XYZ file of C-alpha atoms in Angstrom:
775
model
C 23.784 13.641 8.143
C 22.936 16.160 10.854
C 19.486 15.849 12.394
C 17.006 18.725 12.279
C 16.003 19.334 15.909
C 12.574 20.717 14.960
C 11.983 17.675 12.779
C 12.829 15.408 15.705
C 10.308 17.208 17.930
C 7.685 17.051 15.176
C 8.332 13.316 14.690
C 7.998 12.641 18.404
C 4.651 14.451 18.461
C 3.383 12.725 15.307
C 4.314 9.229 16.482
C 3.488 9.807 20.175
C 6.942 8.486 21.135
C 9.277 10.301 23.530
C 11.892 12.559 21.972
C 14.909 10.628 23.324
C 14.133 7.234 21.661
C 13.043 9.052 18.492
C 16.403 10.814 18.416
C 18.192 7.499 18.971
C 16.360 5.822 16.098
C 16.995 8.731 13.724
C 20.684 8.784 14.630
C 20.929 5.086 13.812
C 19.036 5.533 10.537
C 20.564 8.752 9.259
C 23.909 9.244 10.967
C 25.015 5.620 11.311
C 23.264 4.438 8.123
C 21.683 1.389 9.772
C 18.826 -0.548 8.194
C 15.420 -0.964 9.835
C 15.738 -4.777 10.306
C 19.180 -4.375 11.882
C 17.965 -1.700 14.318
C 14.876 -3.718 15.237
C 16.841 -6.891 16.003
C 20.288 -5.795 17.157
C 19.843 -2.319 18.649
C 16.985 -2.953 21.057
C 18.976 -1.580 23.966
C 19.218 1.758 22.170
C 15.591 1.936 21.001
C 13.951 0.398 24.034
C 12.816 -2.631 22.055
C 10.973 -0.846 19.245
C 9.637 -3.044 16.449
C 10.030 -2.418 12.710
C 6.619 -0.748 12.405
C 7.508 1.927 14.967
C 10.929 2.498 13.416
C 9.441 2.912 9.935
C 6.806 5.323 11.320
C 9.572 7.464 12.801
C 11.486 7.370 9.530
C 8.425 8.336 7.449
C 7.319 11.109 9.815
C 10.781 12.682 9.809
C 10.959 12.517 5.994
C 7.496 14.118 5.692
C 8.586 17.022 7.891
C 11.740 17.571 5.836
C 9.709 17.546 2.603
C 7.237 20.061 4.007
C 10.034 22.418 5.048
C 11.658 22.132 1.631
C 8.346 23.169 0.089
C 8.033 26.072 2.534
C 11.507 27.331 1.593
C 10.715 26.979 -2.103
C 7.510 29.012 -1.765
C 9.207 31.764 0.246
C 12.039 31.960 -2.256
C 9.701 31.968 -5.273
C 7.544 34.830 -3.926
C 10.647 36.768 -2.881
C 11.963 36.595 -6.442
C 8.634 37.984 -7.640
C 9.172 40.887 -5.193
C 5.685 40.238 -3.773
C 6.581 38.899 -0.320
C 5.074 41.157 2.317
C 5.895 40.839 6.047
C 2.348 39.618 6.705
C 2.495 36.979 3.957
C 5.925 35.816 5.123
C 4.581 35.447 8.654
C 1.636 33.353 7.399
C 3.867 31.106 5.277
C 6.228 30.477 8.174
C 3.289 29.699 10.497
C 1.508 27.296 8.099
C 1.235 23.863 9.710
C 0.195 21.797 6.701
C 1.089 21.426 3.039
C -2.503 22.360 2.110
C -2.279 25.731 3.869
C 1.111 26.377 2.271
C -0.351 25.634 -1.156
C -3.339 27.923 -0.445
C -0.955 30.779 0.344
C 1.094 30.066 -2.765
C -1.899 29.599 -5.100
C -2.279 33.288 -6.170
C 1.370 33.373 -7.249
C 1.592 30.040 -9.083
C 0.412 31.087 -12.505
C 2.987 32.621 -14.820
C 0.130 34.450 -16.485
C -1.282 37.388 -14.550
C -4.882 36.960 -13.395
C -7.615 39.536 -13.957
C -7.436 40.480 -10.309
C -3.668 41.042 -10.443
C -4.001 43.229 -13.515
C -6.755 45.210 -11.795
C -4.523 45.776 -8.773
C -1.726 46.985 -11.079
C -4.258 49.366 -12.622
C -4.806 50.898 -9.175
C -8.287 49.469 -8.563
C -7.645 47.858 -5.152
C -8.929 50.958 -3.234
C -12.119 50.755 -5.329
C -12.505 47.084 -4.394
C -12.109 48.033 -0.729
C -14.743 50.766 -1.195
C -17.260 48.378 -2.752
C -16.877 46.048 0.240
C -17.791 48.899 2.631
C -19.949 51.372 0.649
C -23.319 52.273 2.116
C -23.936 55.547 0.256
C -26.270 55.848 -2.777
C -25.237 54.025 -5.941
C -25.261 57.242 -7.945
C -22.130 58.393 -6.092
C -20.050 55.528 -7.492
C -19.818 56.683 -11.094
C -18.498 60.096 -10.048
C -15.937 58.505 -7.693
C -14.724 56.171 -10.434
C -14.466 58.960 -12.996
C -12.456 61.132 -10.629
C -10.076 58.534 -9.125
C -9.936 55.217 -10.963
C -9.919 55.669 -14.720
C -6.547 54.657 -16.176
C -6.482 54.496 -20.000
C -2.879 53.239 -19.996
C -4.027 50.159 -18.068
C -7.131 49.706 -20.247
C -9.466 51.185 -17.619
C -11.277 53.685 -19.844
C -14.844 53.477 -18.521
C -16.654 53.165 -15.218
C -17.904 49.735 -16.310
C -14.318 48.506 -16.781
C -13.275 49.894 -13.393
C -16.286 48.311 -11.708
C -15.562 44.948 -13.360
C -11.882 45.129 -12.418
C -12.688 45.918 -8.783
C -14.960 42.889 -8.594
C -12.237 40.740 -10.172
C -10.076 41.747 -7.206
C -12.867 40.952 -4.731
C -13.582 37.555 -6.295
C -9.901 36.518 -6.193
C -9.508 37.898 -2.677
C -12.405 35.693 -1.552
C -11.151 32.734 -3.554
C -7.643 32.846 -2.077
C -8.454 33.704 1.523
C -6.673 30.980 3.474
C -8.800 31.288 6.622
C -12.066 30.879 4.721
C -10.722 28.014 2.652
C -9.432 26.203 5.735
C -12.868 26.467 7.392
C -14.503 25.074 4.244
C -11.843 22.390 3.912
C -12.603 21.063 7.392
C -16.345 21.178 6.742
C -15.962 19.335 3.433
C -14.348 16.450 5.299
C -17.172 16.500 7.834
C -20.315 16.937 5.756
C -19.620 16.898 1.988
C -20.625 13.927 -0.158
C -18.873 12.072 -2.930
C -21.387 11.214 -5.606
C -20.888 8.925 -8.586
C -23.170 8.406 -11.556
C -23.100 6.666 -14.924
C -21.793 8.772 -17.769
C -24.135 9.239 -20.714
C -21.702 7.585 -23.145
C -20.322 4.976 -20.750
C -21.163 2.165 -23.190
C -19.001 3.764 -25.886
C -16.068 4.541 -23.585
C -15.846 1.238 -21.668
C -17.275 -2.048 -22.959
C -17.103 -3.435 -19.406
C -18.946 -0.451 -17.913
C -21.495 -2.700 -16.179
C -18.900 -3.811 -13.651
C -19.392 -0.363 -12.106
C -23.167 -0.693 -11.824
C -22.999 -0.505 -8.017
C -21.818 3.081 -8.497
C -24.272 4.272 -11.153
C -26.271 5.970 -8.396
C -24.032 6.137 -5.375
C -23.255 8.756 -2.767
C -21.558 8.635 0.604
C -20.147 11.074 3.101
C -16.488 11.814 2.561
C -15.965 11.406 6.299
C -17.057 7.765 5.909
C -15.148 7.113 2.694
C -11.851 8.144 4.260
C -12.094 5.306 6.794
C -9.837 2.384 5.899
C -12.735 -0.076 5.685
C -14.433 2.020 2.977
C -11.513 3.327 0.928
C -11.836 0.511 -1.615
C -15.085 2.148 -2.767
C -13.256 5.294 -3.772
C -10.658 3.283 -5.705
C -13.486 1.492 -7.526
C -15.151 4.826 -8.355
C -11.865 6.304 -9.474
C -11.204 3.364 -11.765
C -14.665 3.884 -13.247
C -13.926 7.595 -13.614
C -10.608 6.850 -15.366
C -12.306 4.463 -17.800
C -14.973 7.166 -18.425
C -17.777 4.922 -17.228
C -18.494 7.058 -14.153
C -18.789 10.720 -13.306
C -17.565 11.438 -9.777
C -18.132 14.763 -7.998
C -17.793 16.234 -4.540
C -21.028 17.867 -3.405
C -21.316 20.582 -0.788
C -24.159 23.090 -0.125
C -23.472 26.218 -2.150
C -25.518 28.272 0.315
C -23.273 27.270 3.200
C -20.125 28.232 1.306
C -21.407 31.587 0.041
C -22.863 32.313 3.474
C -19.406 31.863 4.988
C -17.839 34.156 2.383
C -20.457 36.791 3.155
C -19.744 36.520 6.865
C -16.003 36.810 6.272
C -16.077 39.720 3.789
C -19.322 41.748 3.770
C -21.528 40.784 6.675
C -23.790 43.830 6.346
C -27.077 43.779 4.431
C -27.075 47.583 4.259
C -24.111 47.686 1.892
C -24.852 49.425 -1.376
C -23.722 46.518 -3.561
C -24.668 43.614 -1.298
C -26.429 41.712 -4.117
C -23.453 42.067 -6.435
C -21.150 40.973 -3.629
C -23.299 37.883 -3.042
C -22.989 36.974 -6.731
C -19.230 37.604 -6.515
C -19.093 35.205 -3.555
C -20.864 32.564 -5.652
C -18.435 33.155 -8.471
C -15.448 32.843 -6.105
C -16.810 29.609 -4.673
C -17.933 27.925 -7.890
C -15.057 28.949 -10.139
C -12.201 28.782 -7.654
C -12.832 27.339 -4.192
C -15.030 24.361 -5.033
C -12.926 23.072 -7.965
C -9.825 23.396 -5.774
C -11.377 21.560 -2.834
C -13.007 18.989 -5.130
C -9.589 18.148 -6.550
C -7.977 18.268 -3.106
C -10.565 15.927 -1.581
C -10.210 13.449 -4.433
C -6.421 13.640 -4.182
C -6.491 13.135 -0.415
C -9.010 10.273 -0.723
C -6.727 8.731 -3.332
C -3.801 9.042 -0.938
C -5.775 7.563 1.975
C -7.163 4.799 -0.244
C -3.706 4.029 -1.588
C -2.320 3.796 1.934
C -5.136 1.493 3.051
C -4.800 -0.731 -0.029
C -1.007 -0.830 0.284
C -1.278 -1.693 3.987
C -3.651 -4.574 3.194
C -1.381 -5.706 0.376
C 1.594 -5.614 2.745
C -0.156 -7.661 5.430
C -1.277 -10.252 2.871
C 2.176 -10.416 1.329
C 3.817 -10.876 4.722
C 1.480 -13.750 5.604
C 2.082 -15.337 2.207
C 5.872 -15.077 2.473
C 5.863 -16.433 6.019
C 3.438 -19.278 5.394
C 4.516 -22.794 6.489
C 7.394 -24.197 4.474
C 8.297 -27.741 3.472
C 12.042 -27.408 3.952
C 14.860 -29.515 2.450
C 12.929 -32.253 0.668
C 12.927 -33.122 -3.031
C 9.845 -31.984 -4.940
C 8.200 -32.440 -8.322
C 6.665 -29.227 -9.675
C 3.812 -29.530 -12.172
C 2.647 -26.755 -14.482
C -0.705 -28.160 -15.700
C -1.605 -28.105 -19.377
C -4.114 -29.733 -21.709
C -3.032 -29.956 -25.359
C 0.599 -29.012 -24.678
C 0.814 -31.409 -21.729
C 1.813 -30.983 -18.097
C 5.357 -29.693 -17.616
C 7.262 -31.606 -14.942
C 10.312 -30.235 -13.099
C 12.312 -31.985 -10.370
C 14.314 -30.131 -7.706
C 16.443 -31.694 -4.966
C 16.364 -30.916 -1.244
C 18.387 -27.716 -1.765
C 16.173 -26.461 -4.578
C 18.681 -27.431 -7.264
C 17.030 -28.182 -10.607
C 17.577 -31.818 -11.626
C 15.552 -32.309 -14.800
C 12.238 -31.884 -16.615
C 9.837 -33.682 -18.925
C 6.284 -33.455 -20.262
C 3.369 -35.827 -19.620
C -0.013 -35.960 -21.412
C -2.620 -37.363 -19.014
C -5.530 -35.312 -20.411
C -7.459 -35.027 -23.647
C -6.727 -35.249 -26.496
C -3.690 -37.528 -25.952
C -5.079 -39.088 -22.748
C -1.862 -41.010 -21.976
C -2.864 -41.776 -18.404
C -0.865 -44.962 -17.776
C 2.265 -43.685 -19.509
C 2.104 -40.410 -17.554
C 1.641 -42.269 -14.251
C 4.582 -44.538 -15.056
C 6.846 -41.563 -15.771
C 5.909 -39.882 -12.487
C 6.440 -43.115 -10.539
C 9.885 -43.546 -12.054
C 10.838 -39.962 -11.177
C 9.608 -40.426 -7.614
C 11.733 -43.530 -7.157
C 14.857 -42.237 -8.893
C 14.993 -38.880 -7.106
C 13.462 -39.902 -3.774
C 10.656 -37.370 -4.152
C 8.585 -36.548 -1.068
C 5.984 -34.175 -2.503
C 4.318 -33.206 -5.766
C 3.259 -29.546 -6.093
C 0.678 -28.755 -8.770
C -0.053 -25.228 -9.964
C -3.671 -24.197 -9.451
C -4.153 -22.768 -12.955
C -6.155 -24.236 -15.816
C -6.670 -27.997 -15.350
C -4.837 -27.941 -12.010
C -7.708 -29.671 -10.217
C -7.942 -32.346 -12.925
C -4.169 -32.905 -12.811
C -4.301 -33.363 -9.040
C -7.133 -35.893 -9.445
C -5.146 -37.790 -12.101
C -2.102 -38.041 -9.786
C -4.145 -39.049 -6.743
C -5.962 -41.773 -8.667
C -3.117 -43.163 -10.806
C 0.287 -42.687 -9.154
C 0.858 -45.587 -6.756
C 3.159 -43.783 -4.294
C 0.519 -41.089 -3.879
C -2.316 -43.573 -3.546
C -0.324 -45.440 -0.883
C 0.325 -42.213 1.057
C 4.121 -42.373 0.642
C 4.153 -39.187 -1.448
C 1.785 -36.268 -1.001
C 0.334 -34.323 -3.921
C -0.821 -30.775 -3.234
C -2.258 -28.004 -5.378
C -0.658 -24.611 -4.682
C -1.028 -21.062 -5.951
C 0.950 -20.379 -9.091
C 0.306 -16.609 -8.991
C 3.359 -14.843 -10.354
C 5.020 -18.011 -11.707
C 4.483 -16.859 -15.294
C 5.946 -13.447 -14.395
C 9.046 -15.125 -12.968
C 9.424 -17.549 -15.880
C 9.636 -14.669 -18.364
C 11.896 -12.514 -16.163
C 15.593 -11.774 -16.614
C 16.304 -13.653 -13.366
C 14.716 -16.831 -14.774
C 16.535 -16.414 -18.087
C 19.845 -16.113 -16.261
C 19.087 -19.196 -14.116
C 17.762 -21.381 -16.954
C 18.707 -19.830 -20.306
C 18.015 -23.002 -22.292
C 14.612 -23.776 -20.759
C 11.130 -22.943 -21.990
C 9.040 -20.505 -19.913
C 6.647 -23.308 -18.941
C 9.520 -25.405 -17.572
C 10.771 -22.405 -15.609
C 7.234 -22.043 -14.266
C 7.221 -25.671 -13.090
C 10.593 -25.143 -11.376
C 9.210 -22.067 -9.634
C 6.153 -24.017 -8.452
C 8.361 -26.761 -6.987
C 10.692 -24.320 -5.264
C 7.954 -22.124 -3.820
C 6.428 -25.250 -2.301
C 9.773 -26.014 -0.625
C 10.364 -22.457 0.558
C 7.776 -19.803 -0.411
C 9.949 -16.933 0.773
C 13.101 -17.953 -1.107
C 11.248 -18.287 -4.411
C 8.681 -15.488 -4.185
C 11.374 -12.843 -3.620
C 12.280 -13.365 -7.300
C 8.883 -12.063 -8.377
C 7.676 -8.474 -8.440
C 5.564 -8.412 -5.232
C 2.552 -6.798 -6.917
C 2.363 -9.757 -9.342
C 1.921 -12.321 -6.582
C -1.845 -11.804 -6.442
C -2.560 -10.862 -2.830
C -3.559 -7.233 -3.331
C -6.419 -5.168 -4.680
C -6.195 -2.240 -7.106
C -2.422 -2.722 -7.159
C -2.188 -1.086 -10.581
C -4.250 1.922 -9.478
C -2.398 2.945 -6.329
C 0.725 5.109 -6.136
C 3.334 2.846 -7.695
C 6.336 4.403 -5.956
C 4.725 4.033 -2.520
C 3.566 0.503 -3.346
C 7.049 -0.511 -4.454
C 8.665 0.997 -1.364
C 6.139 -0.602 0.981
C 6.265 -4.070 -0.561
C 10.043 -4.077 -0.750
C 10.013 -3.161 2.939
C 7.710 -6.116 3.645
C 9.940 -8.513 1.710
C 13.048 -7.133 3.441
C 11.358 -7.532 6.817
C 10.322 -11.135 6.094
C 13.714 -12.202 4.721
C 15.547 -10.835 7.736
C 12.959 -12.225 10.152
C 13.522 -15.724 8.761
C 17.239 -15.430 8.044
C 19.166 -16.827 5.083
C 21.418 -19.843 4.553
C 24.537 -18.143 3.215
C 25.679 -21.217 1.287
C 22.448 -21.964 -0.580
C 20.579 -18.660 -0.928
C 20.013 -17.229 -4.399
C 21.192 -13.735 -5.330
C 17.602 -12.327 -5.314
C 17.106 -13.661 -1.769
C 20.481 -12.360 -0.575
C 19.723 -8.937 -2.055
C 17.007 -8.407 0.564
C 19.309 -9.153 3.488
C 19.987 -6.069 5.604
C 22.652 -3.879 3.986
C 23.417 -6.064 0.955
C 21.435 -5.153 -2.188
C 21.479 -6.683 -5.704
C 25.080 -5.927 -6.757
C 26.671 -7.158 -3.551
C 24.418 -10.235 -3.595
C 25.848 -11.190 -6.978
C 29.359 -10.716 -5.574
C 28.546 -13.044 -2.661
C 27.236 -15.749 -5.017
C 30.302 -15.487 -7.293
C 32.653 -15.707 -4.307
C 30.740 -18.730 -3.006
C 31.002 -20.480 -6.378
C 34.730 -19.749 -6.616
C 35.617 -20.896 -3.085
C 33.164 -23.755 -2.677
C 31.148 -22.018 0.038
C 31.585 -20.011 3.221
C 33.049 -21.671 6.299
C 32.602 -18.641 8.588
C 30.697 -15.391 8.558
C 34.022 -13.597 8.774
C 34.871 -14.718 5.220
C 32.237 -12.285 3.972
C 34.809 -9.524 4.446
C 36.810 -11.118 1.607
C 33.930 -10.595 -0.830
C 34.590 -7.593 -3.126
C 32.927 -4.393 -1.785
C 31.659 -6.191 1.332
C 32.705 -3.495 3.813
C 32.833 -3.639 7.607
C 29.629 -1.549 7.700
C 27.807 -3.989 5.436
C 29.114 -6.865 7.539
C 27.727 -5.206 10.679
C 24.286 -4.819 9.070
C 24.102 -8.212 7.358
C 26.091 -10.827 9.278
C 23.517 -11.658 11.937
C 20.909 -12.554 9.314
C 23.225 -14.887 7.360
C 23.587 -18.404 8.731
C 26.243 -21.054 8.087
C 25.333 -24.582 9.116
C 28.084 -27.102 9.980
C 30.729 -24.407 9.709
C 33.838 -23.672 11.752
C 32.109 -21.241 14.132
C 29.112 -22.789 15.995
C 27.432 -19.417 16.584
C 27.350 -18.778 12.827
C 24.343 -21.104 12.650
C 22.300 -18.830 14.928
C 20.786 -15.333 14.882
C 23.421 -14.200 17.398
C 25.419 -11.310 15.943
C 29.222 -11.710 15.606
C 29.681 -8.550 17.679
C 28.592 -10.671 20.688
C 30.852 -13.648 20.031
C 33.756 -12.503 22.216
C 31.488 -11.916 25.216
C 30.003 -15.406 24.862
C 33.425 -17.026 24.365
C 34.653 -15.252 27.463
C 31.634 -16.528 29.409
C 32.231 -20.143 28.292
C 35.923 -19.929 29.328
C 35.027 -18.571 32.763
C 32.482 -21.353 33.217
C 34.680 -24.196 31.968
C 32.622 -25.056 28.881
C 32.657 -24.461 25.109
C 30.553 -22.725 22.463
C 29.506 -26.123 21.056
C 28.264 -27.087 24.489
C 26.504 -23.745 24.885
C 24.497 -24.428 21.758
C 23.685 -28.099 22.340
C 23.549 -28.540 26.132
C 20.316 -27.434 27.795
C 21.934 -27.285 31.232
C 24.661 -24.934 29.986
C 22.037 -22.700 28.359
C 20.068 -22.695 31.628
C 23.208 -21.710 33.519
C 23.714 -18.763 31.161
C 20.067 -17.812 31.506
C 20.458 -17.553 35.294
C 23.589 -15.391 35.078
C 22.198 -11.985 36.090
C 25.633 -10.312 35.998
C 26.093 -11.261 32.340
C 22.535 -10.124 31.625
C 23.246 -6.710 33.113
C 26.512 -6.471 31.193
C 25.054 -7.287 27.789
C 21.615 -5.683 28.176
C 18.230 -7.261 28.870
C 16.855 -7.188 25.302
C 20.028 -8.590 23.740
C 20.369 -11.196 26.496
C 16.809 -12.449 25.958
C 17.368 -12.702 22.194
C 20.571 -14.694 22.715
C 18.808 -17.160 25.028
C 15.969 -17.469 22.523
C 18.441 -18.237 19.714
C 20.287 -20.818 21.791
C 17.073 -22.568 22.784
C 15.635 -22.682 19.232
C 15.781 -26.235 17.788
C 15.469 -24.606 14.362
C 16.543 -21.062 13.639
C 13.752 -20.723 11.063
C 10.789 -19.176 12.920
C 8.207 -20.400 10.396
C 6.002 -23.396 11.048
C 6.455 -26.546 9.005
C 4.138 -27.440 6.149
C 1.136 -29.670 6.796
C -0.801 -31.243 3.942
C -4.254 -29.927 3.032
C -6.951 -31.645 1.019
C -9.846 -30.126 -0.921
C -13.083 -32.008 -1.378
C -12.594 -34.566 -4.112
C -16.153 -34.419 -5.441
C -15.735 -30.980 -7.041
C -13.587 -29.854 -9.969
C -15.609 -26.982 -11.458
C -18.081 -24.332 -10.381
C -21.103 -26.329 -11.569
C -20.228 -29.071 -9.054
C -20.940 -26.751 -6.118
C -24.108 -27.171 -4.081
C -25.819 -24.369 -2.220
C -25.683 -24.994 1.529
C -22.732 -27.439 1.336
C -19.587 -26.866 3.385
C -16.154 -27.014 1.735
C -12.576 -26.834 3.073
C -10.638 -23.903 1.650
C -7.598 -21.675 1.978
C -7.649 -17.876 2.161
C -5.794 -16.542 -0.898
C -6.421 -12.806 -0.577
C -7.942 -10.363 1.901
C -9.477 -6.983 1.082
C -11.265 -4.312 3.088
C -14.626 -5.924 2.301
C -13.783 -9.581 2.874
C -11.584 -12.510 1.879
C -11.224 -14.663 -1.212
C -11.089 -18.398 -0.554
C -9.765 -21.208 -2.756
C -12.036 -24.224 -2.350
C -10.315 -26.367 -4.983
C -11.756 -25.085 -8.253
C -10.681 -22.416 -10.731
C -12.853 -19.655 -9.209
C -12.195 -18.344 -5.718
C -15.215 -17.625 -3.551
C -15.845 -14.367 -1.707
C -16.272 -14.497 2.050
C -17.762 -11.075 2.749
C -16.700 -9.419 6.001
C -20.311 -9.728 7.223
C -20.129 -13.529 6.736
C -16.843 -14.280 8.506
C -18.282 -14.922 11.930
C -21.523 -15.091 13.887
C -20.126 -12.199 15.916
C -19.447 -8.786 14.335
C -16.192 -8.437 12.383
C -15.265 -4.900 11.323
C -12.025 -5.716 9.522
C -11.337 -9.030 7.782
C -7.608 -8.650 8.477
C -8.200 -8.946 12.218
C -9.980 -12.285 11.808
C -8.199 -13.954 8.898
C -4.833 -14.127 7.167
C -3.586 -15.314 3.787
C -2.865 -19.045 3.856
C -5.355 -19.761 6.657
C -7.443 -22.919 6.362
C -11.226 -22.546 6.671
C -14.452 -24.434 6.287
C -16.910 -22.348 4.282
C -20.489 -22.751 3.186
C -21.581 -21.902 -0.355
C -24.524 -19.514 -0.057
C -24.890 -18.277 -3.616
C -23.438 -18.972 -7.064
C -23.471 -16.781 -10.170
C -22.572 -19.108 -13.025
C -22.666 -16.336 -15.631
C -20.023 -14.207 -13.941
C -18.238 -17.108 -12.224
C -18.832 -15.726 -8.734
C -19.298 -17.673 -5.522
C -20.573 -16.266 -2.229
C -19.380 -17.986 0.938
C -20.133 -17.855 4.640
C -18.662 -19.128 7.888
C -21.838 -18.329 9.813
C -23.821 -21.175 11.249
C -27.142 -19.697 10.177
C -26.167 -18.238 6.815
C -28.938 -17.168 4.457
C -28.803 -19.230 1.277
C -29.342 -17.739 -2.157
C -29.867 -19.445 -5.495
C -27.424 -20.840 -8.008
C -28.652 -18.483 -10.669
C -27.247 -15.053 -10.735
C -27.313 -12.300 -8.135
C -23.959 -11.797 -6.481
C -23.970 -10.381 -2.986
C -20.245 -9.718 -2.613
C -17.964 -7.038 -3.955
C -18.604 -3.420 -3.227
C -22.345 -3.394 -2.672
C -23.701 -1.499 0.269
C -24.197 -3.808 3.241
C -27.720 -4.162 4.607
C -27.010 -2.189 7.751
C -25.318 0.688 5.955
C -27.615 3.672 5.871
C -27.791 5.943 2.872
C -26.472 9.471 3.328
C -29.079 11.812 4.767
C -28.013 15.200 3.523
C -28.344 14.964 -0.239
C -28.256 18.331 -1.926
C -27.963 19.736 -5.412
C -24.546 20.512 -6.763
C -23.365 24.065 -7.378
C -24.859 25.927 -10.343
C -23.226 28.642 -12.435
C -24.445 32.014 -11.108
C -25.532 34.942 -13.181
C -25.549 38.611 -12.207
C -29.097 39.913 -11.957
C -30.452 43.366 -11.049
C -27.202 45.153 -11.790
C -26.268 48.227 -9.795
C -27.460 50.765 -12.318
C -27.914 51.081 -16.041
C -24.519 52.643 -16.694
C -22.895 49.433 -15.465
C -25.395 47.012 -17.022
C -22.702 45.225 -19.038
C -20.766 44.183 -15.953
C -20.130 40.473 -15.607
C -17.753 39.048 -13.008
């Protein structure tokens, strides 16, 4: 694919990166068909060490430019076919720098149905429109001029009134579609316009849960503030309320300012004969055309900005969740808690292989506590279990307490029991992937298996679940689904390739995210592995059906083989570097095994400046880092965490008490924290620290352990307010909830409130002969 030179220059300007590295990245992406993870890790010499974020920014910027130019060509071609493309219009279209300006220029030609203004132009009334914009002579002269020059019965212009009306139709549409005026107003909307929301009159009938939008029943804020990432969640909340017909949401801008601008642009002379009629025409142009267009545009752009902010937050949370500490190769019992139907138990070995399942009934109504404890103890002994992972759903806390109090190995500290998030486990258990893995198992058993496996290796198991079902986002069903899917798949791909994959144990869903592979090829790899008993070298991948040399180049470095024939296959070092390293070991009288295991040999390589210059500084440093790593997995190892044992439900909480917790989700307005009960508490951004925190993402991450103080509890709505501040203000355990989307205390209300635009009427018409004129 040939690169567009103008697009490259545009991309360099947009990303503030020099043209040469931008060109190099785009060549790798588009001409050499390399993946982002591969470029980021194995082509640092070419890119100058760019990370994945920079590479994706370059990719997105280039694609945006190409899309804009495609739209430009479409518009030019469409207007040409209409035979309406003038040299001046063509020049303006070719000079347009944004999609919005292009759409403004195209707007008059979009409708298949001719507008009143177009029909008036065809009737020959454009010179009359021009005259009305300049006329300073007495009004009585107009009727004679119209009668002599502008009546056209064939075009339904039979009277002076019809000609006058048609001329003003032209003027109104000319004002409405003037790109310069609209661009000035567009910029001012983003600076000074407000977005106002209010409760709809019939909100109760349209949405039974309309009260959840009560913070927006009388709300207004500057658009310039709402477009900031920290405030975009408010627009998504308003939009959800608007969609459910609980809220009415409008953009407000001073009508006088808009009509004043139109007057300045088109008839800035108070001595004009029809100045009053022109002023009313300006109002009509603004209220019927310009404002609705900009209202929709602002809402669309706010939606886009809000989507991007929400998707970015979702991506950051997902990345932290996928890369959270892992247990590693140890056998685990997974527990899907239940009451009447019992707790489903699944056992997996140190490789994640499912070994068996059963059901225990430690809770009411069966209350088989001793029998359930005996079963768990037997499983622990038989399968050498190291950990018990309990889903944090209904009765999760009670199940954890039962195990801690009744299972001897846990009481003695030989086995650890931990409650973990089960978000998405039910989605996985009902998925086609789960059905293929365990066709004869109930969904609850599959859920227990998923809980056990995600405790062993969160990344390996969570890749089987649709990312938006994992529960670390906000408004994930409201944002652009295509962009969300693309972004989250990029996050998963990035995480999988950052960690690397054991080629001989990885599932097909995990392998599918490895650079260059994909779902179909992943299945081929698994089938080949099952048929041959496993891979002994990375090179054997080339024997897998459809595993081409190009795919091997992209994927091999991220696929590890432990205890294989080739020592370097267990590292992140790419096979394309093997020969250089073998040559180095031969020259230095050592071996590859020694290079990996002997610190002195690694140090000798590290001091070899000639080899460093030959291979490149970035690549050399990565090779040394891989050789020095005791474990090739960059994640930290799991450490046990304990909640307070004196709480199991929201009514056990005490205002002012401190509780250990884990961050489960982060939004623009704060973080949600699991403190060991069903309901998560909200740690508002204003309560994260004694010092000012603007963005919760800069201070916290999903999976982080915290100590939080309960400041307020709303038992009715099941809401808990938390604080990390030393001097937090304490509320009451009764009702008011200070979190969510309420305006913070230091947030001032907008100053420039003004009335929305009203429908104008023509008054004091030019003269009695034209008294029926209405624009």
